[in-house]
Every structure is written in structure tokens, then in C-alpha cells.
Amino acid sequence: MNNEPRSNRVSSGVIAAVSAAVIAVSGGVAWLTTTPSNKAPVTTNPANPNQSIQQPTQPTTTQPNEKTAQVYWLKPKETNVALVPQPIQVAANQPNQALERAFQALLEGPSDSTDSTTIPKGTKLLSLNVKGDEVHVNLSDSFTSGGGSTSMVGRVGQVVYTASSLNPKAKIYIDVNGKRLDVLGGEGVELQQPLTRESFDKNYPL
């Protein structure tokens, strides 16, 4: 009879200890599950894990550059005639665009009464091509009409100097209706093409 109460006390103590241990373990597990992780979540692309996201690019537009070409007029001097430039600013990306605009102004004629031209009215620019240091100018047949040798030389000088206004060392080829112009006018002014500013000043003085 004296052993029963002791057994009951031991059993109660054991149960209490086990219960406390269970509560402590449960609390630890609960703390671990509720504590946020410091590691960032890892995401993968199952389709292509190496694929990177690229932002769309905005379309680019090319703005034309400002080029300064020159139109050459004839102006009488005391003993001769001089070629006088008139600057023209053109918004263009290519040299031929600037020269085309310059020739349009040249063929329209001068706006200043002190300037003159010997290029016949009605002359048209059929084409203009820039190939490296060469400029090919193709004019209508009106370019060859009227005037004497001085008039012929003057209009050739206007074409040569206007065509080489962006490149003074350029070689100029003059065609009429697509054919190389070798002889100009009734007086037979022979043109040794290609023409440059240097060769014109040397062989065809005004």
C-alpha cells in the first residue's frame, strides 16, 4: 500500500515533462515555419532558361544635314568676266541632292540684276550623279543653243564651278541628252573632258 502513491507521483511528473517537451518542439517548429527567409525566390523560365527579356527599341530617324553649295554667275569686270559665287544652303544627306538644288537655281537665272548668265533659258537638268570625285551633269539640248564663243565658254564655266562647289578638285563631265559634249556651239569650242576648275581656268580663260 505504501508504494502506490509514489508510483502515481512519478507517473504524473513524467507526463508533465513529456508534455512540456512536446510543447517546446511544437513552438520551435511553428517559429521556423513563420520566420521569413532572407533568400530571394528563384524563378526560372521553363521554356528557355537562358532567354533574356529585351526592351523594345524606338525607331530612329535620320535628320538631313545642312550643306552649302554655290551657284556661279557671270559678272563683268574691267577687262574680262568673272565667275562670282552665290551660296545656297540646302538640307540634304547626299552631295547630289545639294548640287541638284544648286543647278535648279542656276537654270532659273540670277535674282540680282548685277549678276548675269549665258545659259540659255529653258535649259533643263536631266540628271546629276556624284561618283567619288566625279560629277556627271546631264543637260537638255537647249544648253548648246545661241551665243558666240565667249557665251559658250561662260556657260561651261558656270556649270564646272557650280558642279564642283562642294569639292573644288572634282572632275566634271558634261553631257547633253545623255551624250558626252565634245564640241560646243557653231564656233566649235572643243571641250577636253573631264573638266576641272584648274583645267578650265588654264584652257578657257574668260
Short mmCIF file of C-alpha atoms in Angstrom, two decimals:
data_model
loop_
_atom_site.label_atom_id
_atom_site.label_comp_id
_atom_site.label_asym_id
_atom_site.label_seq_id
_atom_site.Cartn_x
_atom_site.Cartn_y
_atom_site.Cartn_z
CA MET A 1 0.00 0.00 0.00
CA ASN A 2 2.83 2.47 0.66
CA ASN A 3 4.26 2.04 -2.89
CA GLU A 4 1.20 3.20 -4.86
CA PRO A 5 1.29 6.94 -4.07
CA ARG A 6 4.97 7.13 -5.13
CA SER A 7 4.18 5.43 -8.41
CA ASN A 8 1.41 7.90 -9.08
CA ARG A 9 3.70 10.87 -8.41
CA VAL A 10 6.41 9.56 -10.70
CA SER A 11 3.93 8.97 -13.48
CA SER A 12 2.49 12.45 -13.14
CA GLY A 13 5.98 14.02 -13.27
CA VAL A 14 6.93 12.08 -16.38
CA ILE A 15 3.75 13.06 -18.14
CA ALA A 16 4.30 16.68 -17.25
CA ALA A 17 7.90 16.61 -18.57
CA VAL A 18 6.89 14.92 -21.82
CA SER A 19 4.11 17.43 -22.32
CA ALA A 20 6.49 20.32 -21.83
CA ALA A 21 8.94 18.86 -24.34
CA VAL A 22 6.19 18.39 -26.92
CA ILE A 23 5.04 21.98 -26.45
CA ALA A 24 8.62 23.28 -26.83
CA VAL A 25 9.24 21.29 -30.01
CA SER A 26 5.92 22.38 -31.46
CA GLY A 27 6.72 26.01 -30.69
CA GLY A 28 10.12 25.70 -32.36
CA VAL A 29 8.62 24.19 -35.47
CA ALA A 30 5.98 26.91 -35.56
CA TRP A 31 8.68 29.59 -35.21
CA LEU A 32 10.71 28.09 -38.04
CA THR A 33 7.70 27.96 -40.33
CA THR A 34 6.64 31.54 -39.63
CA THR A 35 10.12 33.15 -39.82
CA PRO A 36 10.59 34.80 -43.26
CA SER A 37 13.58 33.69 -45.36
CA ASN A 38 16.25 36.18 -46.37
CA LYS A 39 16.88 34.47 -49.72
CA ALA A 40 15.17 35.88 -52.79
CA PRO A 41 12.90 33.46 -54.62
CA VAL A 42 14.48 31.87 -57.67
CA THR A 43 12.41 31.99 -60.82
CA THR A 44 13.18 30.08 -63.95
CA ASN A 45 11.81 30.09 -67.44
CA PRO A 46 10.86 26.51 -68.13
CA ALA A 47 10.69 27.15 -71.87
CA ASN A 48 14.13 28.76 -72.23
CA PRO A 49 16.10 29.36 -69.00
CA ASN A 50 18.81 31.29 -70.88
CA GLN A 51 16.38 33.69 -72.56
CA SER A 52 16.70 37.34 -71.54
CA ILE A 53 13.97 39.93 -71.78
CA GLN A 54 14.79 42.71 -74.25
CA GLN A 55 13.13 46.08 -74.18
CA PRO A 56 11.60 47.28 -77.48
CA THR A 57 13.75 49.81 -79.31
CA GLN A 58 12.42 53.12 -80.51
CA PRO A 59 12.63 53.77 -84.28
CA THR A 60 15.36 56.22 -85.26
CA THR A 61 15.00 58.95 -87.87
CA THR A 62 17.85 60.47 -89.84
CA GLN A 63 17.79 64.23 -89.91
CA PRO A 64 19.16 65.85 -93.08
CA ASN A 65 22.40 67.76 -92.72
CA GLU A 66 22.83 71.36 -93.79
CA LYS A 67 25.11 71.64 -96.82
CA THR A 68 26.27 74.83 -98.52
CA ALA A 69 26.52 74.64 -102.29
CA GLN A 70 27.34 77.58 -104.55
CA VAL A 71 25.80 78.84 -107.75
CA TYR A 72 28.16 80.73 -110.06
CA TRP A 73 27.07 83.77 -112.04
CA LEU A 74 28.97 85.92 -114.50
CA LYS A 75 29.85 89.47 -113.56
CA PRO A 76 31.61 91.88 -115.94
CA LYS A 77 34.94 93.27 -114.78
CA GLU A 78 37.14 95.98 -116.33
CA THR A 79 38.85 93.74 -118.88
CA ASN A 80 37.11 90.38 -118.55
CA VAL A 81 34.22 88.46 -116.98
CA ALA A 82 34.45 86.86 -113.54
CA LEU A 83 32.66 83.87 -112.08
CA VAL A 84 31.01 85.01 -108.85
CA PRO A 85 29.58 82.52 -106.30
CA GLN A 86 26.21 82.75 -104.56
CA PRO A 87 25.96 80.43 -101.51
CA ILE A 88 22.87 78.26 -101.17
CA GLN A 89 22.17 76.26 -98.01
CA VAL A 90 20.36 73.00 -98.62
CA ALA A 91 19.07 70.39 -96.17
CA ALA A 92 20.41 67.19 -97.72
CA ASN A 93 22.02 63.89 -96.76
CA GLN A 94 23.76 63.29 -100.09
CA PRO A 95 26.01 65.62 -102.16
CA ASN A 96 23.95 65.11 -105.31
CA GLN A 97 20.85 66.45 -103.51
CA ALA A 98 22.63 69.70 -102.67
CA LEU A 99 24.06 70.04 -106.18
CA GLU A 100 20.69 69.33 -107.78
CA ARG A 101 19.20 72.21 -105.80
CA ALA A 102 22.12 74.44 -106.83
CA PHE A 103 21.58 73.63 -110.53
CA GLN A 104 17.87 74.32 -110.22
CA ALA A 105 18.76 77.82 -109.00
CA LEU A 106 21.39 78.18 -111.73
CA LEU A 107 18.97 77.29 -114.51
CA GLU A 108 16.29 79.59 -113.11
CA GLY A 109 18.64 82.54 -113.59
CA PRO A 110 20.01 85.21 -111.26
CA SER A 111 17.78 87.27 -108.99
CA ASP A 112 20.36 90.06 -108.62
CA SER A 113 20.46 92.47 -111.55
CA THR A 114 24.24 92.80 -111.22
CA ASP A 115 24.70 89.10 -111.98
CA SER A 116 24.25 87.51 -115.40
CA THR A 117 24.23 84.10 -117.05
CA THR A 118 24.88 82.83 -120.58
CA ILE A 119 23.00 79.56 -120.04
CA PRO A 120 20.01 79.70 -122.42
CA LYS A 121 16.60 79.98 -120.83
CA GLY A 122 14.72 76.70 -120.92
CA THR A 123 17.77 74.54 -120.24
CA LYS A 124 16.78 71.58 -118.05
CA LEU A 125 18.79 69.41 -115.68
CA LEU A 126 18.09 65.87 -116.84
CA SER A 127 20.26 64.13 -114.26
CA LEU A 128 23.15 64.67 -111.88
CA ASN A 129 25.31 61.94 -110.35
CA VAL A 130 28.19 62.16 -107.90
CA LYS A 131 30.63 59.22 -108.08
CA GLY A 132 33.57 59.71 -105.76
CA ASP A 133 35.45 62.77 -107.04
CA GLU A 134 33.45 62.81 -110.31
CA VAL A 135 30.31 64.80 -111.01
CA HIS A 136 28.27 63.88 -114.09
CA VAL A 137 25.88 66.60 -115.29
CA ASN A 138 23.33 65.82 -117.99
CA LEU A 139 21.58 68.85 -119.55
CA SER A 140 18.94 69.28 -122.20
CA ASP A 141 19.93 70.33 -125.74
CA SER A 142 18.91 73.94 -125.07
CA PHE A 143 22.29 74.30 -123.35
CA THR A 144 24.06 74.37 -126.74
CA SER A 145 21.86 76.95 -128.45
CA GLY A 146 22.70 80.60 -129.17
CA GLY A 147 25.68 82.81 -128.48
CA GLY A 148 29.28 83.06 -129.59
CA SER A 149 32.45 81.55 -128.20
CA THR A 150 32.52 83.90 -125.18
CA SER A 151 28.97 82.94 -124.30
CA MET A 152 29.79 79.24 -124.71
CA VAL A 153 32.88 79.43 -122.52
CA GLY A 154 30.98 81.40 -119.89
CA ARG A 155 28.19 78.83 -119.55
CA VAL A 156 30.69 75.98 -119.37
CA GLY A 157 32.47 77.81 -116.57
CA GLN A 158 29.19 78.26 -114.70
CA VAL A 159 28.48 74.53 -114.93
CA VAL A 160 32.02 73.49 -113.95
CA TYR A 161 32.25 75.79 -110.95
CA THR A 162 28.71 75.10 -109.70
CA ALA A 163 29.19 71.33 -110.04
CA SER A 164 32.47 71.49 -108.09
CA SER A 165 31.21 73.82 -105.36
CA LEU A 166 31.23 71.01 -102.75
CA ASN A 167 34.56 69.62 -103.98
CA PRO A 168 36.80 72.13 -105.78
CA LYS A 169 39.03 69.29 -107.02
CA ALA A 170 36.15 67.37 -108.60
CA LYS A 171 36.25 66.15 -112.20
CA ILE A 172 33.24 67.40 -114.14
CA TYR A 173 31.62 65.59 -117.06
CA ILE A 174 29.04 67.49 -119.12
CA ASP A 175 26.51 65.56 -121.21
CA VAL A 176 23.70 66.84 -123.41
CA ASN A 177 20.74 64.48 -123.74
CA GLY A 178 22.90 61.69 -122.37
CA LYS A 179 25.79 62.16 -124.85
CA ARG A 180 29.23 63.49 -123.95
CA LEU A 181 29.62 67.12 -125.07
CA ASP A 182 32.85 67.35 -127.07
CA VAL A 183 32.18 70.43 -129.22
CA LEU A 184 30.01 73.33 -128.12
CA GLY A 185 28.34 75.86 -130.39
CA GLY A 186 28.65 76.82 -134.03
CA GLU A 187 32.15 78.21 -133.50
CA GLY A 188 33.26 74.78 -132.33
CA VAL A 189 34.51 75.26 -128.78
CA GLU A 190 36.15 71.91 -128.04
CA LEU A 191 35.78 70.56 -124.53
CA GLN A 192 38.51 68.34 -123.13
CA GLN A 193 36.64 66.30 -120.55
CA PRO A 194 36.75 65.74 -117.68
CA LEU A 195 36.90 69.40 -116.79
CA THR A 196 38.23 70.77 -113.52
CA ARG A 197 38.46 74.30 -112.22
CA GLU A 198 42.17 74.24 -112.89
CA SER A 199 41.86 72.99 -116.47
CA PHE A 200 39.03 75.42 -117.21
CA ASP A 201 40.99 78.44 -115.97
CA LYS A 202 44.01 77.30 -118.00
CA ASN A 203 42.32 76.37 -121.30
CA TYR A 204 39.22 78.57 -121.38
CA PRO A 205 40.05 82.00 -119.94
CA LEU A 206 37.13 84.41 -119.67
#
